[in-house]
mmCIF file of C-alpha atoms in Angstrom:
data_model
loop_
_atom_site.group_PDB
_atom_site.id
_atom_site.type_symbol
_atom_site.label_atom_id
_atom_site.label_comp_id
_atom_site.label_asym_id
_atom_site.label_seq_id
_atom_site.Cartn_x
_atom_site.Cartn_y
_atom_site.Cartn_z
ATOM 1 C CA UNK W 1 116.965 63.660 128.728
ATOM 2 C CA UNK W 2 117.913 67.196 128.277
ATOM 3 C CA UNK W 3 119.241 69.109 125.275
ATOM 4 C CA UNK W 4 120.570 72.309 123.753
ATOM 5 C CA UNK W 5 117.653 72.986 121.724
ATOM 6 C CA UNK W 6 118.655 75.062 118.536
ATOM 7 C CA UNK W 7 115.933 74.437 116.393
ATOM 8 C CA UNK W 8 112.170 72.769 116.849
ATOM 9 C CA UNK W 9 111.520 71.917 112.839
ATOM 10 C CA UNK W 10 110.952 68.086 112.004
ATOM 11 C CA UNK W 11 110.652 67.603 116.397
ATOM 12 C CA UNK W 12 107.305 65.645 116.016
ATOM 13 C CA UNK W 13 107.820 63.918 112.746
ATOM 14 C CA UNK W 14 111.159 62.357 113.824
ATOM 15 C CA UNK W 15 109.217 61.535 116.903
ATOM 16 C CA UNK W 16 106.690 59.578 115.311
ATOM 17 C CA UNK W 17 109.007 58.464 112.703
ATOM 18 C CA UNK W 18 111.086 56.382 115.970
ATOM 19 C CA UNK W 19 107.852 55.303 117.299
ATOM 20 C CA UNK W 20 107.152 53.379 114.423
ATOM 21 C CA UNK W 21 110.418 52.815 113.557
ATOM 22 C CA UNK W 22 110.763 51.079 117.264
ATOM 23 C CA UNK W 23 107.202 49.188 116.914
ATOM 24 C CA UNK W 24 108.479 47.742 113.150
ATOM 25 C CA UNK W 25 112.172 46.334 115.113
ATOM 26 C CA UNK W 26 110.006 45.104 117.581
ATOM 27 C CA UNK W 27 107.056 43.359 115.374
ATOM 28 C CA UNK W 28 104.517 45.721 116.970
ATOM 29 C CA UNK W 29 103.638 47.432 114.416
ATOM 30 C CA UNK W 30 100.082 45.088 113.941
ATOM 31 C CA UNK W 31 96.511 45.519 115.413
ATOM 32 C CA UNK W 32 96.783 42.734 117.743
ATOM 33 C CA UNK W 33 99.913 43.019 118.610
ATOM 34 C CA UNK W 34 99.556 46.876 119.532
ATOM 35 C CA UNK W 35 96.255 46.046 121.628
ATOM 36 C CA UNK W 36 98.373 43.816 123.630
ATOM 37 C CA UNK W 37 101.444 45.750 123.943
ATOM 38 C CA UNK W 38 103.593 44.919 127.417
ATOM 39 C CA UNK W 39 104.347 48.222 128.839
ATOM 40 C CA UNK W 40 108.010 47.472 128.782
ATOM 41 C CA UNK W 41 107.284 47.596 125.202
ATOM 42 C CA UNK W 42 105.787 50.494 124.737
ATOM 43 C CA UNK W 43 108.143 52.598 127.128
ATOM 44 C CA UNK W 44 111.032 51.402 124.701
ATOM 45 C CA UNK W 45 109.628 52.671 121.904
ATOM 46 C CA UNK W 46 108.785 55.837 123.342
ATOM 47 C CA UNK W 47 112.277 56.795 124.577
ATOM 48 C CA UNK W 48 113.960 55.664 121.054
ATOM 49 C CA UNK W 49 111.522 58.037 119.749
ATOM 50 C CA UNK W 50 111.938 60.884 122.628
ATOM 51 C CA UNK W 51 115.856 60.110 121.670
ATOM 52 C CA UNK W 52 115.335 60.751 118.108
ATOM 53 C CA UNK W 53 113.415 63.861 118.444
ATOM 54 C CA UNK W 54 116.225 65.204 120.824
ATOM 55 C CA UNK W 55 118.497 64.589 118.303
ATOM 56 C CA UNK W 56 116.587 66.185 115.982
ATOM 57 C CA UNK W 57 115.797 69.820 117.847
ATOM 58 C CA UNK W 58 119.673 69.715 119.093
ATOM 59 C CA UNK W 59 120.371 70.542 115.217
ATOM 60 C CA UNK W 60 119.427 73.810 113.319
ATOM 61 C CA UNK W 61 117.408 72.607 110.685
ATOM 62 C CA UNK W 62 115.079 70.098 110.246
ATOM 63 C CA UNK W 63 118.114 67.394 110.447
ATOM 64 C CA UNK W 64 116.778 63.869 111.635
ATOM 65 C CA UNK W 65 119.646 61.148 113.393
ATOM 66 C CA UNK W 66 120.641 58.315 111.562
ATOM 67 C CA UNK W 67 120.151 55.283 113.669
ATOM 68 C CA UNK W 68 123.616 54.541 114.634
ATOM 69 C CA UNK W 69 123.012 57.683 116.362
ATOM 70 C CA UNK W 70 120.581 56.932 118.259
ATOM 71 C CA UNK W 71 122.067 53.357 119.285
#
């Protein structure tokens, strides 16, 4: 995914803030469950978080998406 970057602030916390945000819609977000995440799984939850973090440095400002944003 590429985007206009105008500003880097809040990147990495709105990244990690869709990972877990993606593990919790998911019911991942447990020991066991992590330890046998499907791969599927975990490549979803890293592009809803690589999506929110684009949305995020496209902004000035550390301005995280909403989740009907990211949709």
């Amino acid at each position: 995914m590429k985007v206009k970057v105008a500003d880097t602030v809040g990147a990495g916390d709105t990244f990690t803030a869709g990972l877990l945000a993606a593990l919790r819609k998911a019911k991942l977000l447990k020991k066991k469950a992590l330890a046998g995440i499907a791969q599927a799984d975990l490549e979803a939850a890293l592009s809803f978080a690589a999506k929110a973090a684009a949305v995020t440095v496209s902004r000035p400002g550390a301005d995280p998406p909403w989740a009907k944003e990211i949709a």
